[in-house]
Amino acid sequence: MKLAPSVLAADLADLKPCLRLLEETACDYVHFDVMDGHFVPNLTYGVPLIKDARKHSSLPFDVHLMVTDPAYYIGQLASLDVQILSFHIEAVRFAPRLIRLIREHGMRPSVALNPQTPLTEIEHILPLVGNVLVMSVDPGFAGQDFIEQVYAKIESLAAFRDEHELVFTIQVDGGVNAGNADELAELGVDIVVAGKAFFSCDDPRGFASRVQSLSR
Ligand code: DX5
Ligand code: ZN
């Protein structure tokens, strides 16, 4: 699997060494959690921080928008070498149009869904997206416990992908750690986000290479 550490769990007032650590440990993406205080209760950061982070990282960026108006961010993020751009299905009314816009701006469109949102809400757009971000905690904060019921959703999503010969990647975000990474890989997950498990462990390099060695 690929690893996308979430800088939300890093020291936001001292991001440079954290970004360096991600490069040194050969992580695959830098995951940015943009929260607007409306879609989720927490408020984090927006484009200015991501823009400054770009100066200190050559890794691909993976931006997770937990905001009520994702369209507002598309143009601004396109110029920052953002590879994956996730919006939440619960926030939008015209998903196919938004997906097209993200693609036109050169980014991989990704749909995110909360633990309580069923897969049926996104089935119609699965042929259009390049990635599905399955939330395994209620979005808003790093350091929460993985919601075990989400395993069944991941399994169904991987089965749907096989059955319909679709090509999107599956990303899991929230409470991922060394204890559940094996099972996620076996279910067919391609990318995991890790906040606390990466930034609070004694051996981030070991954690990264272990996650990256796992596959179905
Ligand atoms: C939660 C965010 C996650 C979070 C991951 O709303 O989307 O990306 O920062 O942190 P951990 O791995 O600590 O749950
Ligand atoms: Zn996230």
Short mmCIF file of C-alpha atoms and ligand atoms in Angstrom, two decimals:
data_model
loop_
_atom_site.label_atom_id
_atom_site.label_comp_id
_atom_site.label_asym_id
_atom_site.label_seq_id
_atom_site.Cartn_x
_atom_site.Cartn_y
_atom_site.Cartn_z
CA MET A 1 0.00 0.00 0.00
CA LYS A 2 0.95 3.61 -0.35
CA LEU A 3 1.28 5.82 2.70
CA ALA A 4 -0.01 9.38 3.04
CA PRO A 5 0.82 10.81 6.48
CA SER A 6 -1.56 13.55 7.59
CA VAL A 7 0.26 16.67 8.72
CA LEU A 8 -2.72 17.46 10.93
CA ALA A 9 -0.99 15.23 13.49
CA ALA A 10 2.36 17.00 13.02
CA ASP A 11 3.50 20.27 14.60
CA LEU A 12 1.67 22.82 12.46
CA ALA A 13 3.85 25.61 13.84
CA ASP A 14 6.98 23.79 12.75
CA LEU A 15 6.07 22.02 9.57
CA LYS A 16 9.41 22.08 7.75
CA PRO A 17 11.05 19.22 9.71
CA CYS A 18 7.83 17.21 9.39
CA LEU A 19 7.82 17.61 5.62
CA ARG A 20 11.49 16.64 5.56
CA LEU A 21 10.71 13.53 7.60
CA LEU A 22 8.13 12.46 5.01
CA GLU A 23 10.74 12.72 2.26
CA GLU A 24 13.43 10.98 4.29
CA THR A 25 11.11 8.09 5.09
CA ALA A 26 10.07 7.84 1.41
CA CYS A 27 6.35 8.38 2.02
CA ASP A 28 4.15 8.45 -1.06
CA TYR A 29 2.03 11.54 -0.45
CA VAL A 30 1.59 14.40 1.98
CA HIS A 31 -2.03 14.38 3.19
CA PHE A 32 -3.56 17.79 4.00
CA ASP A 33 -6.83 18.02 5.94
CA VAL A 34 -8.62 21.24 5.05
CA MET A 35 -11.49 21.85 7.50
CA ASP A 36 -13.73 24.90 7.35
CA GLY A 37 -15.48 24.77 10.74
CA HIS A 38 -18.83 24.22 8.96
CA PHE A 39 -18.72 20.83 7.30
CA VAL A 40 -16.86 19.59 10.38
CA PRO A 41 -16.62 21.29 13.77
CA ASN A 42 -12.87 21.78 13.55
CA LEU A 43 -11.06 24.53 11.63
CA THR A 44 -7.56 23.79 10.35
CA TYR A 45 -5.90 25.59 7.45
CA GLY A 46 -6.46 26.42 3.81
CA VAL A 47 -4.58 27.12 0.61
CA PRO A 48 -1.93 29.49 2.08
CA LEU A 49 -0.41 26.76 4.26
CA ILE A 50 -0.45 24.23 1.42
CA LYS A 51 1.17 26.80 -0.85
CA ASP A 52 3.99 27.41 1.65
CA ALA A 53 4.39 23.67 2.24
CA ARG A 54 4.93 23.23 -1.50
CA LYS A 55 8.20 25.17 -1.20
CA HIS A 56 9.54 22.56 1.23
CA SER A 57 8.39 19.30 -0.29
CA SER A 58 8.76 17.55 -3.58
CA LEU A 59 6.28 14.78 -2.71
CA PRO A 60 2.87 14.65 -4.40
CA PHE A 61 0.16 16.34 -2.35
CA ASP A 62 -3.09 14.64 -1.39
CA VAL A 63 -5.68 17.19 -0.27
CA HIS A 64 -8.77 16.17 1.69
CA LEU A 65 -11.41 18.89 1.66
CA MET A 66 -13.77 18.73 4.64
CA VAL A 67 -15.59 21.87 3.57
CA THR A 68 -19.08 22.84 2.44
CA ASP A 69 -17.88 24.44 -0.81
CA PRO A 70 -15.11 22.31 -2.38
CA ALA A 71 -15.44 23.99 -5.80
CA TYR A 72 -13.98 27.18 -4.33
CA TYR A 73 -10.60 25.47 -3.80
CA ILE A 74 -10.09 23.73 -7.14
CA GLY A 75 -8.42 26.49 -9.16
CA GLN A 76 -6.14 27.51 -6.30
CA LEU A 77 -4.95 23.97 -5.58
CA ALA A 78 -4.37 23.03 -9.20
CA SER A 79 -1.22 25.12 -9.38
CA LEU A 80 0.32 23.48 -6.28
CA ASP A 81 1.03 20.06 -7.77
CA VAL A 82 -1.86 18.46 -5.94
CA GLN A 83 -2.24 14.94 -7.26
CA ILE A 84 -5.33 13.70 -5.41
CA LEU A 85 -8.18 16.04 -4.51
CA SER A 86 -10.95 14.64 -2.29
CA PHE A 87 -14.34 16.24 -1.72
CA HIS A 88 -17.07 14.84 0.52
CA ILE A 89 -20.19 13.46 -1.12
CA GLU A 90 -22.22 14.72 1.86
CA ALA A 91 -21.25 18.30 0.97
CA VAL A 92 -22.16 18.47 -2.71
CA ARG A 93 -25.25 18.42 -4.90
CA PHE A 94 -23.64 18.13 -8.34
CA ALA A 95 -20.88 15.57 -7.96
CA PRO A 96 -20.34 14.65 -11.65
CA ARG A 97 -19.84 18.30 -12.55
CA LEU A 98 -17.37 18.79 -9.71
CA ILE A 99 -15.45 15.66 -10.71
CA ARG A 100 -15.18 16.94 -14.28
CA LEU A 101 -13.87 20.28 -13.02
CA ILE A 102 -11.21 18.61 -10.86
CA ARG A 103 -10.09 16.50 -13.81
CA GLU A 104 -9.98 19.52 -16.11
CA HIS A 105 -7.62 21.12 -13.60
CA GLY A 106 -5.22 18.19 -13.88
CA MET A 107 -5.90 16.53 -10.51
CA ARG A 108 -7.18 13.04 -9.68
CA PRO A 109 -10.81 13.44 -8.56
CA SER A 110 -11.56 11.61 -5.33
CA VAL A 111 -14.84 11.21 -3.48
CA ALA A 112 -14.77 10.89 0.32
CA LEU A 113 -17.54 9.40 2.40
CA ASN A 114 -18.23 9.49 6.12
CA PRO A 115 -18.61 6.27 8.14
CA GLN A 116 -22.39 6.71 8.25
CA THR A 117 -22.78 7.28 4.50
CA PRO A 118 -23.70 4.11 2.55
CA LEU A 119 -21.92 3.12 -0.66
CA THR A 120 -25.16 3.53 -2.59
CA GLU A 121 -24.63 7.31 -2.30
CA ILE A 122 -21.55 7.13 -4.54
CA GLU A 123 -22.23 4.15 -6.82
CA HIS A 124 -23.32 6.36 -9.72
CA ILE A 125 -20.04 8.27 -9.73
CA LEU A 126 -17.63 5.38 -9.22
CA PRO A 127 -16.90 5.13 -12.98
CA LEU A 128 -15.95 8.83 -12.93
CA VAL A 129 -13.55 9.09 -9.99
CA GLY A 130 -9.90 8.15 -9.70
CA ASN A 131 -9.95 7.48 -5.96
CA VAL A 132 -12.43 6.79 -3.17
CA LEU A 133 -11.51 7.99 0.31
CA VAL A 134 -13.32 5.86 2.88
CA MET A 135 -13.45 7.60 6.27
CA SER A 136 -12.89 5.20 9.15
CA VAL A 137 -13.50 7.87 11.81
CA ASP A 138 -15.95 10.76 11.90
CA PRO A 139 -13.96 13.52 10.19
CA GLY A 140 -12.68 16.47 12.17
CA PHE A 141 -9.77 15.31 14.30
CA ALA A 142 -6.64 13.20 14.22
CA GLY A 143 -6.02 10.53 16.84
CA GLN A 144 -9.48 8.89 16.92
CA ASP A 145 -10.14 5.15 17.03
CA PHE A 146 -10.79 3.20 13.83
CA ILE A 147 -14.51 2.33 13.43
CA GLU A 148 -14.48 -1.44 12.83
CA GLN A 149 -17.83 -1.47 10.99
CA VAL A 150 -16.11 0.26 8.08
CA TYR A 151 -14.30 -2.98 7.11
CA ALA A 152 -17.51 -4.30 5.56
CA LYS A 153 -17.87 -1.15 3.47
CA ILE A 154 -14.30 -1.43 2.20
CA GLU A 155 -14.89 -5.06 1.27
CA SER A 156 -18.07 -4.18 -0.66
CA LEU A 157 -16.33 -1.31 -2.41
CA ALA A 158 -13.44 -3.53 -3.53
CA ALA A 159 -15.94 -6.15 -4.73
CA PHE A 160 -17.89 -3.52 -6.69
CA ARG A 161 -14.64 -2.35 -8.30
CA ASP A 162 -13.75 -5.89 -9.39
CA GLU A 163 -17.23 -6.70 -10.58
CA HIS A 164 -17.52 -3.58 -12.74
CA GLU A 165 -13.85 -3.57 -13.80
CA LEU A 166 -13.33 -0.05 -12.49
CA VAL A 167 -9.94 1.49 -11.91
CA PHE A 168 -10.26 3.86 -8.93
CA THR A 169 -7.89 3.44 -6.01
CA ILE A 170 -9.24 2.90 -2.49
CA GLN A 171 -7.90 5.09 0.29
CA VAL A 172 -8.71 4.67 3.99
CA ASP A 173 -8.43 7.59 6.38
CA GLY A 174 -8.76 7.66 10.18
CA GLY A 175 -7.32 5.53 12.96
CA VAL A 176 -5.02 3.54 10.67
CA ASN A 177 -2.13 1.95 12.56
CA ALA A 178 0.33 -0.95 12.52
CA GLY A 179 -2.38 -3.19 13.98
CA ASN A 180 -5.01 -2.78 11.26
CA ALA A 181 -2.84 -2.09 8.18
CA ASP A 182 -2.52 -5.80 7.29
CA GLU A 183 -6.25 -6.30 7.17
CA LEU A 184 -6.73 -3.16 5.06
CA ALA A 185 -4.16 -4.39 2.56
CA GLU A 186 -5.86 -7.77 2.35
CA LEU A 187 -9.18 -6.08 1.61
CA GLY A 188 -7.65 -4.35 -1.42
CA VAL A 189 -6.89 -0.89 -0.01
CA ASP A 190 -4.30 0.99 -2.09
CA ILE A 191 -3.51 4.05 0.05
CA VAL A 192 -3.73 4.62 3.79
CA VAL A 193 -3.63 7.93 5.61
CA ALA A 194 -1.90 7.94 8.98
CA GLY A 195 -1.74 10.85 11.40
CA LYS A 196 -1.04 9.79 14.95
CA ALA A 197 0.36 6.37 14.02
CA PHE A 198 3.06 7.97 11.89
CA PHE A 199 3.97 11.11 13.80
CA SER A 200 3.80 9.61 17.30
CA CYS A 201 5.70 6.40 16.69
CA ASP A 202 9.35 5.83 17.59
CA ASP A 203 10.26 4.54 14.15
CA PRO A 204 8.41 6.36 11.35
CA ARG A 205 10.76 4.90 8.78
CA GLY A 206 9.96 1.36 9.91
CA PHE A 207 6.24 2.15 9.97
CA ALA A 208 6.37 3.56 6.42
CA SER A 209 8.29 0.66 4.95
CA ARG A 210 6.05 -1.89 6.67
CA VAL A 211 2.90 -0.27 5.31
CA GLN A 212 4.48 0.02 1.86
CA SER A 213 5.42 -3.68 1.88
CA LEU A 214 1.80 -4.77 2.35
CA SER A 215 -0.37 -5.78 -0.57
CA ARG A 216 -3.39 -7.94 -1.29
C1 DX5 B 1 -9.69 13.23 10.12
C2 DX5 B 1 -8.68 13.42 9.02
C3 DX5 B 1 -7.59 12.41 9.02
C4 DX5 B 1 -6.77 12.40 10.27
C5 DX5 B 1 -5.95 11.15 10.34
O1 DX5 B 1 -10.76 14.08 9.92
O2 DX5 B 1 -9.31 13.35 7.75
O3 DX5 B 1 -6.77 12.58 7.88
O4 DX5 B 1 -5.93 13.51 10.37
O5 DX5 B 1 -5.34 11.07 11.59
P1 DX5 B 1 -5.29 9.70 12.38
O6 DX5 B 1 -4.53 8.74 11.54
O7 DX5 B 1 -4.55 10.08 13.65
O8 DX5 B 1 -6.70 9.25 12.63
ZN ZN B 2 -7.93 13.23 5.94
#
